[in-house]
Amino acid sequence: MNDTLVWLAIAGLTAVTVLTRGFFLISDKPWPLPAWAREALKFAPLAALVAVIAPEVLMTQGELITTWRDPRWPAVLVASLYYFWRRGILGTMVVGMAVLLTLRLGLGW
């Protein structure tokens, strides 16, 4: 691939990125969203977080874990229970890490 094609590809990708990301900012008038779309957007961060965390907890080497002796899922379970009980982020992380390290270092899981 010569330099002209590389620069052309960079310019094209830049144009597409600016157009797609700035599409909502170009207009002077606010874009009205339907109520269902506003309601659905409330769940987008949670869905993204689950999509990132769930594979890390439930999968190893691209496959579902098949043993119950994996310290990740009990740590997530206990941390989730703690969160629903106390609603504290720091405590959730501390409890989850305490369970994970206890199972991994203490029991050798």
The first five atom37 places (N, CA, C, CB, O) and aatype in JSON, in Angstrom:
{
  "aatype": [12, 2, 3, 16, 10, 19, 17, 10, 0, 9, 0, 7, 10, 16, 0, 19, 16, 19, 10, 16, 1, 7, 13, 13, 10, 9, 15, 3, 11, 14, 17, 14, 10, 14, 0, 17, 0, 1, 6, 0, 10, 11, 13, 0, 14, 10, 0, 0, 10, 19, 0, 19, 9, 0, 14, 6, 19, 10, 12, 16, 5, 7, 6, 10, 9, 16, 16, 17, 1, 3, 14, 1, 17, 14, 0, 19, 10, 19, 0, 15, 10, 18, 18, 13, 17, 1, 1, 7, 9, 10, 7, 16, 12, 19, 19, 7, 12, 0, 19, 10, 10, 16, 10, 1, 10, 7, 10, 7, 17],
  "atom_mask": [
    [1, 1, 1, 1, 1],
    [1, 1, 1, 1, 1],
    [1, 1, 1, 1, 1],
    [1, 1, 1, 1, 1],
    [1, 1, 1, 1, 1],
    [1, 1, 1, 1, 1],
    [1, 1, 1, 1, 1],
    [1, 1, 1, 1, 1],
    [1, 1, 1, 1, 1],
    [1, 1, 1, 1, 1],
    [1, 1, 1, 1, 1],
    [1, 1, 1, 0, 1],
    [1, 1, 1, 1, 1],
    [1, 1, 1, 1, 1],
    [1, 1, 1, 1, 1],
    [1, 1, 1, 1, 1],
    [1, 1, 1, 1, 1],
    [1, 1, 1, 1, 1],
    [1, 1, 1, 1, 1],
    [1, 1, 1, 1, 1],
    [1, 1, 1, 1, 1],
    [1, 1, 1, 0, 1],
    [1, 1, 1, 1, 1],
    [1, 1, 1, 1, 1],
    [1, 1, 1, 1, 1],
    [1, 1, 1, 1, 1],
    [1, 1, 1, 1, 1],
    [1, 1, 1, 1, 1],
    [1, 1, 1, 1, 1],
    [1, 1, 1, 1, 1],
    [1, 1, 1, 1, 1],
    [1, 1, 1, 1, 1],
    [1, 1, 1, 1, 1],
    [1, 1, 1, 1, 1],
    [1, 1, 1, 1, 1],
    [1, 1, 1, 1, 1],
    [1, 1, 1, 1, 1],
    [1, 1, 1, 1, 1],
    [1, 1, 1, 1, 1],
    [1, 1, 1, 1, 1],
    [1, 1, 1, 1, 1],
    [1, 1, 1, 1, 1],
    [1, 1, 1, 1, 1],
    [1, 1, 1, 1, 1],
    [1, 1, 1, 1, 1],
    [1, 1, 1, 1, 1],
    [1, 1, 1, 1, 1],
    [1, 1, 1, 1, 1],
    [1, 1, 1, 1, 1],
    [1, 1, 1, 1, 1],
    [1, 1, 1, 1, 1],
    [1, 1, 1, 1, 1],
    [1, 1, 1, 1, 1],
    [1, 1, 1, 1, 1],
    [1, 1, 1, 1, 1],
    [1, 1, 1, 1, 1],
    [1, 1, 1, 1, 1],
    [1, 1, 1, 1, 1],
    [1, 1, 1, 1, 1],
    [1, 1, 1, 1, 1],
    [1, 1, 1, 1, 1],
    [1, 1, 1, 0, 1],
    [1, 1, 1, 1, 1],
    [1, 1, 1, 1, 1],
    [1, 1, 1, 1, 1],
    [1, 1, 1, 1, 1],
    [1, 1, 1, 1, 1],
    [1, 1, 1, 1, 1],
    [1, 1, 1, 1, 1],
    [1, 1, 1, 1, 1],
    [1, 1, 1, 1, 1],
    [1, 1, 1, 1, 1],
    [1, 1, 1, 1, 1],
    [1, 1, 1, 1, 1],
    [1, 1, 1, 1, 1],
    [1, 1, 1, 1, 1],
    [1, 1, 1, 1, 1],
    [1, 1, 1, 1, 1],
    [1, 1, 1, 1, 1],
    [1, 1, 1, 1, 1],
    [1, 1, 1, 1, 1],
    [1, 1, 1, 1, 1],
    [1, 1, 1, 1, 1],
    [1, 1, 1, 1, 1],
    [1, 1, 1, 1, 1],
    [1, 1, 1, 1, 1],
    [1, 1, 1, 1, 1],
    [1, 1, 1, 0, 1],
    [1, 1, 1, 1, 1],
    [1, 1, 1, 1, 1],
    [1, 1, 1, 0, 1],
    [1, 1, 1, 1, 1],
    [1, 1, 1, 1, 1],
    [1, 1, 1, 1, 1],
    [1, 1, 1, 1, 1],
    [1, 1, 1, 0, 1],
    [1, 1, 1, 1, 1],
    [1, 1, 1, 1, 1],
    [1, 1, 1, 1, 1],
    [1, 1, 1, 1, 1],
    [1, 1, 1, 1, 1],
    [1, 1, 1, 1, 1],
    [1, 1, 1, 1, 1],
    [1, 1, 1, 1, 1],
    [1, 1, 1, 1, 1],
    [1, 1, 1, 0, 1],
    [1, 1, 1, 1, 1],
    [1, 1, 1, 0, 1],
    [1, 1, 1, 1, 1]
  ],
  "atom_positions": [
    [[0.86, -1.17, 0.0], [0.0, 0.0, 0.0], [0.9, 1.23, 0.0], [-0.98, 0.0, 1.24], [1.79, 1.36, 0.84]],
    [[0.67, 2.11, -0.92], [1.53, 3.3, -1.0], [1.02, 4.39, -0.05], [1.59, 3.83, -2.46], [-0.05, 4.27, 0.54]],
    [[1.81, 5.46, 0.06], [1.49, 6.53, 1.01], [0.2, 7.25, 0.68], [2.62, 7.53, 1.06], [-0.52, 7.66, 1.58]],
    [[-0.1, 7.4, -0.58], [-1.33, 8.09, -0.97], [-2.56, 7.34, -0.46], [-1.39, 8.25, -2.49], [-3.5, 7.95, 0.05]],
    [[-2.54, 6.05, -0.61], [-3.68, 5.26, -0.13], [-3.81, 5.3, 1.39], [-3.55, 3.8, -0.59], [-4.91, 5.33, 1.93]],
    [[-2.68, 5.31, 2.08], [-2.72, 5.4, 3.54], [-3.32, 6.73, 3.97], [-1.3, 5.24, 4.14], [-4.18, 6.76, 4.85]],
    [[-2.88, 7.82, 3.36], [-3.43, 9.13, 3.72], [-4.9, 9.25, 3.32], [-2.61, 10.25, 3.05], [-5.69, 9.87, 4.02]],
    [[-5.24, 8.65, 2.2], [-6.64, 8.66, 1.78], [-7.5, 7.87, 2.76], [-6.78, 8.08, 0.36], [-8.62, 8.28, 3.07]],
    [[-7.0, 6.75, 3.24], [-7.74, 5.96, 4.22], [-7.88, 6.71, 5.53], [-7.04, 4.62, 4.45], [-8.95, 6.7, 6.14]],
    [[-6.8, 7.38, 5.96], [-6.88, 8.17, 7.2], [-7.88, 9.3, 7.05], [-5.49, 8.73, 7.57], [-8.67, 9.54, 7.97]],
    [[-7.87, 9.99, 5.94], [-8.81, 11.09, 5.72], [-10.24, 10.57, 5.66], [-8.47, 11.84, 4.42], [-11.15, 11.19, 6.21]],
    [[-10.45, 9.46, 5.01], [-11.79, 8.9, 4.94], [-12.3, 8.45, 6.29], [0.0, 0.0, 0.0], [-13.46, 8.71, 6.64]],
    [[-11.45, 7.79, 7.06], [-11.87, 7.37, 8.4], [-12.12, 8.56, 9.31], [-10.81, 6.46, 9.02], [-13.03, 8.53, 10.14]],
    [[-11.32, 9.62, 9.16], [-11.55, 10.83, 9.94], [-12.89, 11.45, 9.59], [-10.42, 11.84, 9.72], [-13.64, 11.85, 10.48]],
    [[-13.2, 11.53, 8.31], [-14.47, 12.11, 7.88], [-15.65, 11.3, 8.41], [-14.54, 12.2, 6.35], [-16.64, 11.87, 8.88]],
    [[-15.55, 10.0, 8.32], [-16.64, 9.15, 8.82], [-16.8, 9.3, 10.32], [-16.39, 7.67, 8.46], [-17.92, 9.37, 10.82]],
    [[-15.69, 9.37, 11.05], [-15.76, 9.51, 12.5], [-16.37, 10.85, 12.89], [-14.36, 9.37, 13.12], [-17.24, 10.9, 13.76]],
    [[-15.93, 11.92, 12.27], [-16.46, 13.25, 12.59], [-17.94, 13.32, 12.25], [-15.69, 14.36, 11.83], [-18.73, 13.87, 13.01]],
    [[-18.31, 12.77, 11.12], [-19.72, 12.82, 10.71], [-20.61, 12.02, 11.66], [-19.87, 12.28, 9.28], [-21.67, 12.49, 12.06]],
    [[-20.19, 10.82, 12.02], [-21.05, 9.99, 12.86], [-21.08, 10.48, 14.3], [-20.58, 8.55, 12.82], [-22.12, 10.4, 14.95]],
    [[-19.98, 10.98, 14.8], [-19.97, 11.45, 16.19], [-20.5, 12.87, 16.33], [-18.56, 11.39, 16.75], [-21.01, 13.23, 17.39]],
    [[-20.4, 13.67, 15.31], [-20.88, 15.03, 15.39], [-22.26, 15.22, 14.81], [0.0, 0.0, 0.0], [-22.77, 16.34, 14.76]],
    [[-22.87, 14.13, 14.39], [-24.18, 14.22, 13.74], [-25.2, 14.9, 14.63], [-24.67, 12.84, 13.34], [-26.01, 15.69, 14.15]],
    [[-25.19, 14.6, 15.91], [-26.18, 15.16, 16.81], [-25.8, 16.57, 17.27], [-26.36, 14.26, 18.01], [-26.64, 17.3, 17.79]],
    [[-24.55, 16.95, 17.07], [-24.1, 18.27, 17.5], [-24.2, 19.31, 16.39], [-22.67, 18.19, 17.99], [-24.12, 20.5, 16.67]],
    [[-24.38, 18.88, 15.17], [-24.42, 19.81, 14.03], [-25.68, 20.67, 14.04], [-24.33, 19.04, 12.72], [-25.63, 21.86, 13.73]],
    [[-26.8, 20.08, 14.39], [-28.07, 20.79, 14.36], [-28.17, 21.78, 15.52], [-29.24, 19.81, 14.39], [-27.67, 21.52, 16.61]],
    [[-28.83, 22.94, 15.26], [-29.06, 23.93, 16.32], [-30.24, 23.53, 17.2], [-29.3, 25.31, 15.71], [-30.27, 23.86, 18.39]],
    [[-31.19, 22.84, 16.62], [-32.38, 22.45, 17.37], [-32.12, 21.15, 18.13], [-33.6, 22.3, 16.42], [-31.41, 20.27, 17.64]],
    [[-32.68, 21.04, 19.32], [-32.53, 19.77, 20.03], [-33.3, 18.66, 19.34], [-33.0, 19.92, 21.49], [-34.36, 18.87, 18.76]],
    [[-32.74, 17.47, 19.42], [-33.38, 16.31, 18.8], [-34.3, 15.67, 19.82], [-32.32, 15.29, 18.28], [-33.85, 15.16, 20.85]],
    [[-35.59, 15.68, 19.54], [-36.49, 15.04, 20.5], [-36.39, 13.51, 20.39], [-37.95, 15.49, 20.26], [-36.48, 12.95, 19.3]],
    [[-36.19, 12.89, 21.51], [-36.16, 11.43, 21.55], [-37.51, 10.93, 22.03], [-35.02, 10.91, 22.47], [-38.12, 11.53, 22.92]],
    [[-37.99, 9.86, 21.45], [-39.23, 9.3, 21.97], [-39.03, 8.79, 23.4], [-39.72, 8.15, 21.06], [-37.91, 8.48, 23.82]],
    [[-40.1, 8.72, 24.13], [-40.02, 8.32, 25.54], [-39.43, 6.92, 25.67], [-41.41, 8.36, 26.19], [-38.67, 6.66, 26.61]],
    [[-39.75, 6.02, 24.74], [-39.22, 4.66, 24.84], [-37.71, 4.65, 24.65], [-39.88, 3.76, 23.8], [-37.01, 3.84, 25.26]],
    [[-37.2, 5.55, 23.79], [-35.76, 5.61, 23.57], [-35.05, 6.17, 24.8], [-35.45, 6.46, 22.33], [-33.98, 5.68, 25.18]],
    [[-35.64, 7.21, 25.41], [-35.05, 7.76, 26.64], [-35.04, 6.71, 27.75], [-35.82, 9.01, 27.09], [-34.07, 6.6, 28.5]],
    [[-36.12, 5.96, 27.84], [-36.2, 4.91, 28.86], [-35.16, 3.81, 28.59], [-37.63, 4.29, 28.9], [-34.52, 3.32, 29.52]],
    [[-35.0, 3.45, 27.33], [-34.03, 2.4, 26.98], [-32.59, 2.86, 27.22], [-34.21, 1.98, 25.52], [-31.74, 2.06, 27.6]],
    [[-32.31, 4.14, 27.0], [-30.95, 4.65, 27.2], [-30.53, 4.64, 28.65], [-30.85, 6.05, 26.65], [-29.34, 4.7, 28.95]],
    [[-31.49, 4.58, 29.57], [-31.14, 4.5, 30.99], [-30.41, 3.2, 31.31], [-32.39, 4.62, 31.86], [-29.6, 3.15, 32.24]],
    [[-30.68, 2.16, 30.53], [-30.09, 0.85, 30.8], [-28.81, 0.61, 30.0], [-31.09, -0.25, 30.49], [-28.17, -0.43, 30.17]],
    [[-28.43, 1.52, 29.16], [-27.24, 1.33, 28.32], [-25.96, 1.17, 29.13], [-27.1, 2.49, 27.36], [-25.17, 0.28, 28.83]],
    [[-25.7, 2.01, 30.14], [-24.46, 1.8, 30.9], [-24.43, 0.46, 31.62], [-24.28, 2.92, 31.92], [-23.38, -0.2, 31.66]],
    [[-25.54, 0.04, 32.18], [-25.57, -1.25, 32.86], [-25.35, -2.39, 31.87], [-26.91, -1.44, 33.59], [-24.62, -3.34, 32.17]],
    [[-25.96, -2.3, 30.71], [-25.78, -3.34, 29.71], [-24.33, -3.4, 29.24], [-26.71, -3.1, 28.51], [-23.78, -4.49, 29.03]],
    [[-23.71, -2.25, 29.08], [-22.3, -2.22, 28.66], [-21.41, -2.81, 29.74], [-21.85, -0.78, 28.32], [-20.47, -3.55, 29.45]],
    [[-21.7, -2.48, 30.99], [-20.91, -3.02, 32.09], [-21.05, -4.53, 32.19], [-21.32, -2.37, 33.41], [-20.05, -5.23, 32.4]],
    [[-22.24, -5.03, 32.05], [-22.45, -6.49, 32.09], [-21.74, -7.16, 30.91], [-23.96, -6.82, 32.07], [-21.17, -8.24, 31.07]],
    [[-21.78, -6.54, 29.76], [-21.13, -7.11, 28.58], [-19.62, -7.19, 28.75], [-21.47, -6.29, 27.34], [-18.97, -8.05, 28.15]],
    [[-19.06, -6.31, 29.54], [-17.61, -6.33, 29.77], [-17.26, -7.31, 30.89], [-17.08, -4.92, 30.11], [-16.29, -8.06, 30.78]],
    [[-18.04, -7.3, 31.97], [-17.69, -8.08, 33.17], [-18.08, -9.54, 33.05], [-18.35, -7.47, 34.39], [-17.31, -10.41, 33.48]],
    [[-19.22, -9.85, 32.5], [-19.71, -11.23, 32.48], [-18.73, -12.2, 31.81], [-21.05, -11.29, 31.76], [-18.5, -13.27, 32.37]],
    [[-18.16, -11.89, 30.68], [-17.19, -12.83, 30.11], [-15.95, -13.02, 30.99], [-16.76, -12.36, 28.74], [-15.39, -14.11, 31.03]],
    [[-15.54, -11.97, 31.68], [-14.37, -12.09, 32.56], [-14.65, -13.0, 33.75], [-13.94, -10.72, 33.05], [-13.75, -13.66, 34.26]],
    [[-15.89, -13.04, 34.18], [-16.25, -13.84, 35.35], [-16.6, -15.26, 34.95], [-17.42, -13.2, 36.09], [-16.24, -16.21, 35.66]],
    [[-17.29, -15.44, 33.86], [-17.86, -16.74, 33.53], [-17.07, -17.52, 32.48], [-19.25, -16.56, 33.05], [-17.42, -18.67, 32.19]],
    [[-16.04, -16.94, 31.91], [-15.32, -17.63, 30.84], [-13.82, -17.69, 31.12], [-15.58, -16.93, 29.49], [-13.25, -16.8, 31.74]],
    [[-13.21, -18.78, 30.63], [-11.76, -18.93, 30.68], [-11.3, -19.46, 29.33], [-11.31, -19.89, 31.84], [-11.84, -20.44, 28.82]],
    [[-10.32, -18.81, 28.75], [-9.79, -19.2, 27.44], [-10.9, -19.27, 26.38], [-9.08, -20.56, 27.53], [-10.84, -20.12, 25.49]],
    [[-11.89, -18.4, 26.47], [-12.94, -18.35, 25.47], [-14.06, -19.36, 25.66], [0.0, 0.0, 0.0], [-14.95, -19.46, 24.82]],
    [[-14.03, -20.11, 26.76], [-15.08, -21.1, 27.01], [-15.66, -20.88, 28.4], [-14.54, -22.55, 26.87], [-15.0, -20.34, 29.29]],
    [[-16.9, -21.31, 28.57], [-17.54, -21.18, 29.88], [-16.78, -22.02, 30.9], [-19.03, -21.62, 29.82], [-16.27, -23.1, 30.59]],
    [[-16.71, -21.51, 32.13], [-16.03, -22.28, 33.16], [-16.87, -23.5, 33.48], [-15.78, -21.42, 34.43], [-18.1, -23.44, 33.51]],
    [[-16.19, -24.61, 33.72], [-16.91, -25.86, 33.95], [-16.73, -26.37, 35.37], [-16.44, -26.92, 32.96], [-17.31, -27.39, 35.75]],
    [[-15.93, -25.67, 36.16], [-15.71, -26.1, 37.53], [-16.28, -25.09, 38.51], [-14.22, -26.32, 37.8], [-16.3, -23.89, 38.23]],
    [[-16.73, -25.57, 39.63], [-17.23, -24.64, 40.65], [-16.1, -24.1, 41.49], [-18.26, -25.33, 41.55], [-16.31, -23.21, 42.31]],
    [[-14.88, -24.62, 41.29], [-13.72, -24.19, 42.05], [-12.99, -23.04, 41.36], [-12.77, -25.35, 42.28], [-11.76, -23.04, 41.29]],
    [[-13.72, -22.1, 40.87], [-13.16, -20.89, 40.28], [-13.53, -19.74, 41.22], [-13.71, -20.65, 38.81], [-14.71, -19.51, 41.47]],
    [[-12.55, -19.01, 41.75], [-12.86, -18.02, 42.78], [-13.58, -16.77, 42.26], [-11.6, -17.6, 43.47], [-14.03, -15.95, 43.06]],
    [[-13.68, -16.62, 40.96], [-14.27, -15.38, 40.43], [-15.77, -15.31, 40.66], [-13.99, -15.26, 38.96], [-16.28, -14.27, 41.08]],
    [[-16.47, -16.39, 40.4], [-17.93, -16.3, 40.52], [-18.39, -16.17, 41.97], [-18.58, -17.51, 39.88], [-19.34, -15.42, 42.23]],
    [[-17.77, -16.88, 42.96], [-18.19, -16.61, 44.33], [-17.88, -15.18, 44.78], [-17.53, -17.59, 45.28], [-18.64, -14.58, 45.53]],
    [[-16.75, -14.63, 44.31], [-16.4, -13.26, 44.66], [-17.43, -12.28, 44.11], [-15.01, -12.91, 44.14], [-17.83, -11.34, 44.8]],
    [[-17.85, -12.5, 42.88], [-18.85, -11.62, 42.28], [-20.19, -11.79, 42.99], [-19.0, -11.9, 40.77], [-20.91, -10.82, 43.22]],
    [[-20.53, -13.02, 43.33], [-21.8, -13.27, 44.02], [-21.83, -12.58, 45.37], [-22.03, -14.78, 44.2], [-22.81, -11.9, 45.69]],
    [[-20.78, -12.74, 46.16], [-20.74, -12.13, 47.49], [-20.68, -10.6, 47.37], [-19.52, -12.65, 48.29], [-21.34, -9.89, 48.13]],
    [[-19.91, -10.1, 46.44], [-19.83, -8.65, 46.24], [-21.19, -8.09, 45.81], [-18.76, -8.31, 45.19], [-21.58, -7.01, 46.25]],
    [[-21.9, -8.81, 44.96], [-23.23, -8.34, 44.53], [-24.2, -8.33, 45.7], [-23.78, -9.22, 43.39], [-24.97, -7.38, 45.87]],
    [[-24.15, -9.38, 46.51], [-25.03, -9.41, 47.69], [-24.7, -8.26, 48.64], [-24.9, -10.76, 48.43], [-25.59, -7.62, 49.2]],
    [[-23.4, -8.01, 48.82], [-23.0, -6.89, 49.68], [-23.52, -5.57, 49.11], [-21.47, -6.84, 49.83], [-24.01, -4.72, 49.85]],
    [[-23.41, -5.4, 47.8], [-23.87, -4.15, 47.2], [-25.36, -3.95, 47.41], [-23.55, -4.12, 45.71], [-25.8, -2.85, 47.76]],
    [[-26.14, -5.01, 47.21], [-27.59, -4.85, 47.38], [-27.95, -4.65, 48.85], [-28.32, -6.06, 46.82], [-29.01, -4.1, 49.15]],
    [[-27.09, -5.1, 49.76], [-27.34, -4.91, 51.18], [-26.95, -3.51, 51.63], [-26.58, -5.94, 52.0], [-27.74, -2.85, 52.31]],
    [[-25.73, -3.03, 51.26], [-25.22, -1.78, 51.79], [-25.18, -0.64, 50.78], [-23.86, -2.0, 52.32], [-25.1, 0.52, 51.2]],
    [[-25.22, -0.91, 49.5], [-25.18, 0.1, 48.43], [-23.89, 0.93, 48.45], [-26.38, 1.04, 48.55], [-23.91, 2.12, 48.15]],
    [[-22.78, 0.3, 48.81], [-21.51, 1.03, 48.84], [-20.53, 0.43, 47.84], [0.0, 0.0, 0.0], [-20.31, -0.78, 47.82]],
    [[-19.94, 1.28, 47.01], [-19.02, 0.81, 45.98], [-17.71, 0.32, 46.59], [-18.74, 1.92, 44.98], [-17.24, -0.76, 46.24]],
    [[-17.14, 1.1, 47.5], [-15.86, 0.71, 48.09], [-15.99, -0.61, 48.85], [-15.35, 1.81, 49.03], [-15.14, -1.49, 48.71]],
    [[-17.03, -0.74, 49.64], [-17.25, -1.98, 50.37], [-17.46, -3.16, 49.44], [0.0, 0.0, 0.0], [-17.01, -4.27, 49.73]],
    [[-18.13, -2.94, 48.33], [-18.35, -4.0, 47.35], [-17.03, -4.49, 46.8], [-19.26, -3.5, 46.21], [-16.8, -5.7, 46.68]],
    [[-16.15, -3.55, 46.45], [-14.85, -3.95, 45.92], [-14.01, -4.66, 46.97], [-14.09, -2.72, 45.39], [-13.34, -5.65, 46.68]],
    [[-14.05, -4.16, 48.2], [-13.25, -4.78, 49.27], [-13.76, -6.19, 49.56], [-13.29, -3.92, 50.55], [-12.96, -7.12, 49.69]],
    [[-15.06, -6.35, 49.66], [-15.63, -7.67, 49.94], [-15.33, -8.64, 48.79], [-17.15, -7.56, 50.17], [-14.95, -9.79, 49.03]],
    [[-15.5, -8.19, 47.56], [-15.23, -9.05, 46.41], [-13.78, -9.49, 46.36], [0.0, 0.0, 0.0], [-13.48, -10.66, 46.12]],
    [[-12.86, -8.54, 46.58], [-11.44, -8.89, 46.57], [-11.08, -9.78, 47.75], [-10.59, -7.63, 46.58], [-10.24, -10.67, 47.62]],
    [[-11.7, -9.55, 48.91], [-11.42, -10.4, 50.07], [-11.82, -11.84, 49.79], [-12.15, -9.87, 51.32], [-11.08, -12.77, 50.11]],
    [[-12.98, -12.03, 49.2], [-13.43, -13.39, 48.87], [-12.53, -14.0, 47.8], [-14.91, -13.38, 48.39], [-12.14, -15.16, 47.9]],
    [[-12.21, -13.23, 46.79], [-11.36, -13.74, 45.71], [-9.99, -14.15, 46.22], [-11.21, -12.69, 44.61], [-9.5, -15.24, 45.9]],
    [[-9.37, -13.29, 47.02], [-8.03, -13.61, 47.52], [-8.05, -14.75, 48.53], [-7.4, -12.38, 48.14], [-7.13, -15.56, 48.57]],
    [[-9.1, -14.8, 49.34], [-9.22, -15.9, 50.29], [-9.33, -17.23, 49.57], [-10.43, -15.7, 51.21], [-8.66, -18.2, 49.93]],
    [[-10.16, -17.28, 48.56], [-10.33, -18.53, 47.83], [-9.09, -18.88, 47.01], [-11.55, -18.44, 46.91], [-8.7, -20.05, 46.93]],
    [[-8.48, -17.89, 46.42], [-7.32, -18.16, 45.58], [-6.07, -18.48, 46.39], [-7.05, -16.97, 44.67], [-5.38, -19.47, 46.12]],
    [[-5.78, -17.66, 47.39], [-4.56, -17.87, 48.17], [-4.77, -18.85, 49.31], [-4.07, -16.55, 48.72], [-3.89, -19.65, 49.64]],
    [[-5.95, -18.79, 49.92], [-6.21, -19.65, 51.07], [-6.53, -21.07, 50.68], [0.0, 0.0, 0.0], [-5.99, -22.01, 51.27]],
    [[-7.38, -21.24, 49.7], [-7.79, -22.58, 49.31], [-7.12, -23.07, 48.03], [-9.28, -22.62, 49.14], [-7.24, -24.24, 47.66]],
    [[-6.41, -22.18, 47.37], [-5.69, -22.58, 46.17], [-6.56, -22.79, 44.94], [0.0, 0.0, 0.0], [-6.16, -23.52, 44.03]],
    [[-7.7, -22.17, 44.9], [-8.58, -22.31, 43.73], [-8.0, -21.6, 42.55], [-9.97, -21.77, 44.03], [-8.6, -21.61, 41.47]]
  ]
}
